[in-house]
Coordinates of C-alpha atoms and ligand atoms in Angstrom, one line a residue:
X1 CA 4.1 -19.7 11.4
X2 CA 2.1 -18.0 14.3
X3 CA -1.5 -17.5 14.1
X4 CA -1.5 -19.6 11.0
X5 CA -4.2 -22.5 11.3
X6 CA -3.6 -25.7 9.6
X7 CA -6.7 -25.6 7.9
X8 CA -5.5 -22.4 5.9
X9 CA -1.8 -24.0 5.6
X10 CA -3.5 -27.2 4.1
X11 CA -5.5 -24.9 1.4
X12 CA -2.2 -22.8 0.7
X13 CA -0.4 -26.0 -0.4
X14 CA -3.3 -27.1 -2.2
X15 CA -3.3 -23.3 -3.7
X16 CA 0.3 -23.7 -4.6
X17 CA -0.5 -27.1 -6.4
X18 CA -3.4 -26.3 -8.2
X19 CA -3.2 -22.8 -9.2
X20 CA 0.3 -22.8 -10.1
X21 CA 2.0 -26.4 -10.2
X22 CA -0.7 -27.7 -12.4
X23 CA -0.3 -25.0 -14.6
X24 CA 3.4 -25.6 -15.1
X25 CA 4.5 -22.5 -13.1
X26 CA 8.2 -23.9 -12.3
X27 CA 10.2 -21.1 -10.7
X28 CA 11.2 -23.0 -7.3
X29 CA 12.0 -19.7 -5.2
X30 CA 8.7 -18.6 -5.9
X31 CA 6.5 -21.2 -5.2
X32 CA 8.6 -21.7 -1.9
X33 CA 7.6 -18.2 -1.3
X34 CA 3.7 -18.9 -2.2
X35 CA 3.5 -22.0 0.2
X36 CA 5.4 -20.0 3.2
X37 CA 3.3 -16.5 2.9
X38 CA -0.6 -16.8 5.1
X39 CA -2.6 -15.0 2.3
X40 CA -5.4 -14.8 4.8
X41 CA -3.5 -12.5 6.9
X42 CA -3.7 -10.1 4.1
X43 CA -7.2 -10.2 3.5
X44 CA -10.3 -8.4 5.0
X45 CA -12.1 -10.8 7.4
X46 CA -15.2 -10.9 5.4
X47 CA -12.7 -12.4 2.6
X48 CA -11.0 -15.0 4.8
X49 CA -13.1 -18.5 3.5
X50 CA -11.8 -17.4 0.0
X51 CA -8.3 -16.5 0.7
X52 CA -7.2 -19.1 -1.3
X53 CA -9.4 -18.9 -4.2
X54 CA -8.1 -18.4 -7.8
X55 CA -9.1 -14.7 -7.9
X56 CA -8.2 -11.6 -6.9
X57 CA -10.3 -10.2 -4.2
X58 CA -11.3 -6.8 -2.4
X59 CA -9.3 -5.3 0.2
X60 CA -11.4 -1.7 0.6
X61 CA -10.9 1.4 -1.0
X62 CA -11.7 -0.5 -4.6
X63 CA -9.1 -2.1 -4.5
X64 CA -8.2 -5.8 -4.6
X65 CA -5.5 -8.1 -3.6
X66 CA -4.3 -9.8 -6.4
X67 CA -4.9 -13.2 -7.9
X68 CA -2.1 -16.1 -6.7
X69 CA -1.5 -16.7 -10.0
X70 CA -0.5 -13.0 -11.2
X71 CA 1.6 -12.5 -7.7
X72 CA 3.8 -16.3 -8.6
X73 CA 4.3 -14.3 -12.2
X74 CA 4.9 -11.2 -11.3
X75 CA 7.4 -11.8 -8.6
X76 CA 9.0 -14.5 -11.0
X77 CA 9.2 -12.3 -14.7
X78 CA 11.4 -10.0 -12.2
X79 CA 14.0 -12.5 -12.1
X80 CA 15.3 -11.0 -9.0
X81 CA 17.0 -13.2 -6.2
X82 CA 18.2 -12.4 -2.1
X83 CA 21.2 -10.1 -3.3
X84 CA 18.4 -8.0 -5.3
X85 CA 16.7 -4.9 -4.0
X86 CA 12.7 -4.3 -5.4
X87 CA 10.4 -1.3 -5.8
X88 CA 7.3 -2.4 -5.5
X89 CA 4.4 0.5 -6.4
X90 CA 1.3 -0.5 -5.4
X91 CA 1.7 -2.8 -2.4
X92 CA -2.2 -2.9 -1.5
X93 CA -3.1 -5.7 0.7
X94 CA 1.0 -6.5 1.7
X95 CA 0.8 -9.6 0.1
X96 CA 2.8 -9.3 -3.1
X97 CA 5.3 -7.3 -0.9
X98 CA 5.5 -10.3 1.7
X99 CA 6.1 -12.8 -1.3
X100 CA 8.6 -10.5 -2.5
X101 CA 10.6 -9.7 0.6
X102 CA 10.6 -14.0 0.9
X103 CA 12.7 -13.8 -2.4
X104 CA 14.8 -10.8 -2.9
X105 CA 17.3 -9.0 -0.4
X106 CA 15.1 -5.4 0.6
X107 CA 11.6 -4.6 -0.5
X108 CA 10.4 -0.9 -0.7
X109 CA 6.8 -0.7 -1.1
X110 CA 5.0 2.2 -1.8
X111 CA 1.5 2.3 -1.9
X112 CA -0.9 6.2 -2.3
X113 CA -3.4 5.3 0.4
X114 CA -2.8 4.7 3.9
X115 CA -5.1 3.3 5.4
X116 CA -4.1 -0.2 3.3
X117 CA -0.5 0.7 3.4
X118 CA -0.9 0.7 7.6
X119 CA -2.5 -2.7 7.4
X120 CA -0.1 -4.1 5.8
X121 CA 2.4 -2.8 7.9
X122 CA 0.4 -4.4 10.6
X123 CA 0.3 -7.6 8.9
X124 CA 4.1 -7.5 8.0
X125 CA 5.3 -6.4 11.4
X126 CA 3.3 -9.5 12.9
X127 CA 5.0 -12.1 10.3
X128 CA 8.2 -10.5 11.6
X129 CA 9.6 -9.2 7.6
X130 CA 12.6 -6.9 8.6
X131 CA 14.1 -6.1 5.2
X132 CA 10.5 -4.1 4.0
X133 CA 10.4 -0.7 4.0
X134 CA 7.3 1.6 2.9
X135 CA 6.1 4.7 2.1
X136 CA 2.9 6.3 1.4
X137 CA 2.6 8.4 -1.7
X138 CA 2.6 8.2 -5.7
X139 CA 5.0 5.4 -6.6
X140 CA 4.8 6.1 -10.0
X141 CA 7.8 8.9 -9.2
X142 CA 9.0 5.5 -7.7
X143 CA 11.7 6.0 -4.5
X144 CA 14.3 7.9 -5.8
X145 CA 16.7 8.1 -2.6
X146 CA 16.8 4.3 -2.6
X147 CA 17.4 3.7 -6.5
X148 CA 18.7 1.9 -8.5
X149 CA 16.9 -0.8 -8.4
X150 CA 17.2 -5.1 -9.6
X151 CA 13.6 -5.4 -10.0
X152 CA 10.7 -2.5 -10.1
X153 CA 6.8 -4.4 -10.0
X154 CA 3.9 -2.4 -10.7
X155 CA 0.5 -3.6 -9.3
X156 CA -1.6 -0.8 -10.8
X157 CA -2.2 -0.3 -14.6
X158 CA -1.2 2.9 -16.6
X159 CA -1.2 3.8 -20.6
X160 CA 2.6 3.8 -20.1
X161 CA 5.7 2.7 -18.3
X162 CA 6.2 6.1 -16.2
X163 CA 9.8 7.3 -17.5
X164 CA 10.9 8.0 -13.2
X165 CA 10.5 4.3 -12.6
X166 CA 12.7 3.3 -15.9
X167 CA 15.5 5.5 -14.7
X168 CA 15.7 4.2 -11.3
X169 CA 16.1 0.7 -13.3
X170 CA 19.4 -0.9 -12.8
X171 CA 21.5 -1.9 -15.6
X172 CA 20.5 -5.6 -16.2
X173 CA 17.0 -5.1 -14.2
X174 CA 13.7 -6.0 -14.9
X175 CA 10.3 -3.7 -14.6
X176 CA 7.2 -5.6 -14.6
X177 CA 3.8 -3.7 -14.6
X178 CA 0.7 -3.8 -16.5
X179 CA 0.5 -1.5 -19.8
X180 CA -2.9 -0.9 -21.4
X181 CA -5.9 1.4 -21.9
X182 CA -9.4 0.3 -20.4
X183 CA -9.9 -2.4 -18.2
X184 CA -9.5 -6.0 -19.2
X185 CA -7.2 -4.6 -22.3
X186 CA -4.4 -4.7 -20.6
X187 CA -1.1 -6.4 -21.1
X188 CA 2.1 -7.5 -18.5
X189 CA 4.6 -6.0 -19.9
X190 CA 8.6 -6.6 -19.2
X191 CA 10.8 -4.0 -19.7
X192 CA 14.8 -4.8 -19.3
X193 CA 17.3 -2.5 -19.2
X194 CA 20.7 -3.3 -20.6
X195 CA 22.8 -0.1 -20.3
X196 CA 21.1 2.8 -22.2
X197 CA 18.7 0.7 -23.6
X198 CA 15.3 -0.8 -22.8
X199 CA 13.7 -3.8 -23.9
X200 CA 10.1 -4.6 -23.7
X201 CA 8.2 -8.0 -24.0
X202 CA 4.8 -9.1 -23.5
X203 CA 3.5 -11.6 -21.5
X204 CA 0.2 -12.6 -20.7
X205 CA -3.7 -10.4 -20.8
X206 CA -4.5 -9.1 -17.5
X207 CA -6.7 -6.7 -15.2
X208 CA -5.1 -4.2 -12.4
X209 CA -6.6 -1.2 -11.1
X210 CA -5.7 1.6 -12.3
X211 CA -2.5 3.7 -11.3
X212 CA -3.8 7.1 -10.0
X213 CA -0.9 9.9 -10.5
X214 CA -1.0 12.7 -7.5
X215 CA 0.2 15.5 -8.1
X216 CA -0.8 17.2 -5.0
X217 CA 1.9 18.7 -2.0
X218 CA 1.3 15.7 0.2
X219 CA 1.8 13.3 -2.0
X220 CA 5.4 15.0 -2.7
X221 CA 6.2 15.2 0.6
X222 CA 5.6 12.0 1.2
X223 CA 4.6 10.7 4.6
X224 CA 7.0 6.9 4.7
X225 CA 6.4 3.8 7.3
X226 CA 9.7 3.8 9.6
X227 CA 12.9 1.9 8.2
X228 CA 11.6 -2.0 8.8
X229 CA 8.4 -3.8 9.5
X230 CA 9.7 -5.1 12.6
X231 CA 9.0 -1.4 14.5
X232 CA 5.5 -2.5 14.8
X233 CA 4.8 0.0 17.5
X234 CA 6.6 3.2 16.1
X235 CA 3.6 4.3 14.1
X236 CA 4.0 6.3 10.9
X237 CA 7.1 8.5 10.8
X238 CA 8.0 11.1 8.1
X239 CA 10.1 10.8 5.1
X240 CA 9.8 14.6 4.8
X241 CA 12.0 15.3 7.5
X242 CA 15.5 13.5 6.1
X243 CA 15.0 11.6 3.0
X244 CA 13.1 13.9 0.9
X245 CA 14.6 17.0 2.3
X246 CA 17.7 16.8 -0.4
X247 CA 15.2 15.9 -3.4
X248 CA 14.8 19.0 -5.1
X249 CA 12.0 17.4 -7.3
X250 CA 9.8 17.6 -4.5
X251 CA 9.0 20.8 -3.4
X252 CA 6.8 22.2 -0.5
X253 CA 3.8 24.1 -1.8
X254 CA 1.5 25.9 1.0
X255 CA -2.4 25.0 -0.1
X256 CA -3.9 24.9 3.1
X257 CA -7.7 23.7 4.2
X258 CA -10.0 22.9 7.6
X259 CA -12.6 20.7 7.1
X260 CA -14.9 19.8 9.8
X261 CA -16.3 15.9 9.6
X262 CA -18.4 13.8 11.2
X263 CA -18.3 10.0 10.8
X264 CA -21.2 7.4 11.8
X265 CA -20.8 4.2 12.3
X266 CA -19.2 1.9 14.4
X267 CA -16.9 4.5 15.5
X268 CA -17.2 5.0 19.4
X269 CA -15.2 2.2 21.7
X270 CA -13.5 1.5 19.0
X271 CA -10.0 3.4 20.0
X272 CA -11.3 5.8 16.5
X273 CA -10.7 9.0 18.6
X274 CA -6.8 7.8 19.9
X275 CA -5.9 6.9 16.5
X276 CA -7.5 10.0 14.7
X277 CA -5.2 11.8 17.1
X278 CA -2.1 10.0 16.4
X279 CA -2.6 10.1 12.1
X280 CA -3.2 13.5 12.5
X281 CA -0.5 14.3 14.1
X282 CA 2.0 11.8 11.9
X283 CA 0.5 14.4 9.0
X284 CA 1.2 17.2 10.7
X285 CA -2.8 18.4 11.0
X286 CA -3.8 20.9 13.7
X287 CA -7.3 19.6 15.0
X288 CA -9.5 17.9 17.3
X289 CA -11.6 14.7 17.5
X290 CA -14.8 13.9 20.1
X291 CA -17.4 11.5 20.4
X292 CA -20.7 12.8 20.3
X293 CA -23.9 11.6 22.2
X294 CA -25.5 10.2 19.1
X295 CA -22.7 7.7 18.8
X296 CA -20.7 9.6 15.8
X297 CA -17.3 10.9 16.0
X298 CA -17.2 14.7 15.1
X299 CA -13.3 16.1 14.1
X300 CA -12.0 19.4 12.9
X301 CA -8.7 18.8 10.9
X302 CA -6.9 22.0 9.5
X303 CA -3.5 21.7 7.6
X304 CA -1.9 21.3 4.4
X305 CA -4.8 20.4 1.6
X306 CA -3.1 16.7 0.8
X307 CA -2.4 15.9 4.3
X308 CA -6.8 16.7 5.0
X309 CA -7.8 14.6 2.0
X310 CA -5.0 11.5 2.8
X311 CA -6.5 12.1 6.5
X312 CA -9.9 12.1 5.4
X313 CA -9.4 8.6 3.1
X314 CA -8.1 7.4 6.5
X315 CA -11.3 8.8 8.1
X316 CA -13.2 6.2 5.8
X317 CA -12.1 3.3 7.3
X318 CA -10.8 4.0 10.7
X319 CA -8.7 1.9 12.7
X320 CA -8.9 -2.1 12.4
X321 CA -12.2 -2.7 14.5
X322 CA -14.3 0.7 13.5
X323 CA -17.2 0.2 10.8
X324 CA -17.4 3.5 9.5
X325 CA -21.4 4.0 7.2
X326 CA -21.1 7.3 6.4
X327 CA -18.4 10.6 6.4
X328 CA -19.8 13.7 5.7
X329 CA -17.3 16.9 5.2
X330 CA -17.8 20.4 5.1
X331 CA -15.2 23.1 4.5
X332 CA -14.8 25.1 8.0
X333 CA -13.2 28.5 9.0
X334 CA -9.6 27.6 10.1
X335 CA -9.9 27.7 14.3
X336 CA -7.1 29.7 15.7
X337 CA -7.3 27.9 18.9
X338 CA -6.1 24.7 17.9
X339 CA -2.2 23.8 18.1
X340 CA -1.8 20.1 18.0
X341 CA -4.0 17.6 17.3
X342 CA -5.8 16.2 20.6
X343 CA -8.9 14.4 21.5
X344 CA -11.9 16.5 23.0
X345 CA -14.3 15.7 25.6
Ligands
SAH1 N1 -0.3 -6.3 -4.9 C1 -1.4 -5.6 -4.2 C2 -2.3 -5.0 -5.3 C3 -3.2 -3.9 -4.8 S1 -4.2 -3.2 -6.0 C4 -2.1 -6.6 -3.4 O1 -2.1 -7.8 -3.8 O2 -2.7 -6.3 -2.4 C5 -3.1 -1.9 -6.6 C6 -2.7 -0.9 -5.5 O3 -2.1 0.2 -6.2 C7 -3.9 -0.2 -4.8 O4 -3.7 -0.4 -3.4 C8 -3.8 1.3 -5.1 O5 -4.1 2.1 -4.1 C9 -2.3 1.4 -5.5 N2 -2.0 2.5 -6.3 C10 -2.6 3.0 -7.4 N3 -1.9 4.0 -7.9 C11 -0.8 4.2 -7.2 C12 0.3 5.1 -7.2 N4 0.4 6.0 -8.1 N5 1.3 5.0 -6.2 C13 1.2 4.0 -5.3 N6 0.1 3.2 -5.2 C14 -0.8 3.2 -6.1

């Protein structure tokens, strides 16, 4: 595969053998699926010499990508094959949704911050996965328009199995997710459904992050990646506009804010002011963004309240080559002058 050095494709097979063979993890599919996917690609540079370790690792935004081992389990408790189509909430990194769309027929990931979410569009679009779909928002109401679903895997853990995702279940599916209170204490759980009824099992102790509910307008409107990964170039484009439109369970609410921001950094030269323009106009933000002299990037974003904060957790990272120290925000008066969203000089 492109852009995939031998020296990582010797440690993936050497990953694949000792992380999962040796510990009698037999499901064939998925171990194909293990030795074909370039973790590394999915991993933040400063990660990349232990890509292949036995161990979840950071990907920003507190989260982590998770262990080898628990992505093999996960994707193999589903029991999902090429005619199946998966939810997968939580899709982080990319990694468990590249491992999935291997194996089953169509993947829709969803994942509640987008900054990782557009990554790992990124990284899918450049491994050339055209049956993954995302969208960016709270998965735990899982993907309604595209339900039922054969498999539903959870990356994030919650006190329960959210009752959306069990009916978007289909008859004979699988849910797979981890169920538990604190960290550490928490348990993969399996939940089939077999007509009206659900059966749950337990499999083995485990440790996710946890899965954060919004409840706020943007997260309800949700913002989705176009249809496949292979439209690399199209950028973000809404899932308001036709999808969600005919959902009655996700209504409009009008809690606007402006905020004015300045982030330092490595933020200048590093196409931060282009792609600030373009995310805040995929949000539908009114605003501005400029460089200033002493080398931080100023920008006034006005607009519905969940679309500022998603736009300001985007702010926090920037695009792939920014190195963003410090954000500070301050609420402003909204500026009347401002129709789009365009970069100031
Ligand atoms: N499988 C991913 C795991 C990422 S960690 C990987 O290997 O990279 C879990 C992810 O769940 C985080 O990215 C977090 O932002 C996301 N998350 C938490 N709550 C969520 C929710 N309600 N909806 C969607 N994503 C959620």
């Amino acid at each position: 595969m492109s852009g995939d050095g031998s020296r990582f494709a010797v440690r993936r097979l050497r990953m694949v053998e000792e992380q999962l063979v040796h510990r009698g993890f037999r499901d064939d599919d998925v171990l194909a699926a293990m030795r074909a996917v370039p973790r590394h690609l999915f991993v933040p540079e400063s990660a990349l010499a232990d890509a292949y370790a036995d161990s979840p690792l950071p990907i920003g935004l507190g989260q982590t990508i998770s262990q080898p081992y628990m992505v093999a389990l996960m994707t193999s408790l589903l029991e999902v094959d090429a005619r199946s189509r998966v939810l997968e909430v939580g899709s982080g990194s990319g990694y468990q949704t590249a491992v999935l769309a291997e194996v089953v027929g169509e993947v829709f990931a969803v994942e509640r911050l987008a900054p990782l979410a557009e990554r790992a569009r990124a990284t899918l679009a450049r491994l050339g996965y055209d049956n993954v779909h995302q969208a960016i928002g709270d998965g735990a109401r899982g993907w309604h328009e595209q339900a039922p679903f054969q498999g539903i895997l959870v990356a994030a853990a919650a006190d329960g199995v959210p009752p959306e995702l069990l009916a978007q279940l289909a008859d004979g599916g699988r849910l797979v997710m981890p169920v538990g209170g604190g960290r550490g204490d928490q348990v993969l759980t399996v939940v089939e459904r077999d007509g009206d009824a659900l059966k749950e099992r337990h499999d083995t102790r485990c440790r996710f992050v946890p899965l954060v509910r919004d409840a706020g307008p943007e997260e309800r409107r949700r913002a989705a990646l176009g249809g496949a990964a292979e439209d690399a170039d199209a950028g973000w484009t809404s899932l308001g506009g036709e999808d969600a439109r005919g959902d009655s369970t996700y209504p409009e609410e009008a809690d606007m804010k402006s905020v004015d921001v300045r982030v330092s950094g490595r933020v200048q030269g590093v196409y931060y002011r282009a792609t600030a323009r373009r995310e805040g106009a995929l949000r539908g933000l009114r605003g501005w963004v400029r460089n200033e002299p002493d080398g931080s990037v100023r920008l006034h974003l006005e607009g519905d309240a969940g679309a500022v904060d998603a736009m300001l957790d985007w702010c926090r990272v920037g695009p792939p080559a920014a190195e963003v120290s410090r954000l500070t925000v301050e609420d402003a008066p909204a500026d009347d002058t401002v129709h789009g969203f365009e970069v100031r000089y």
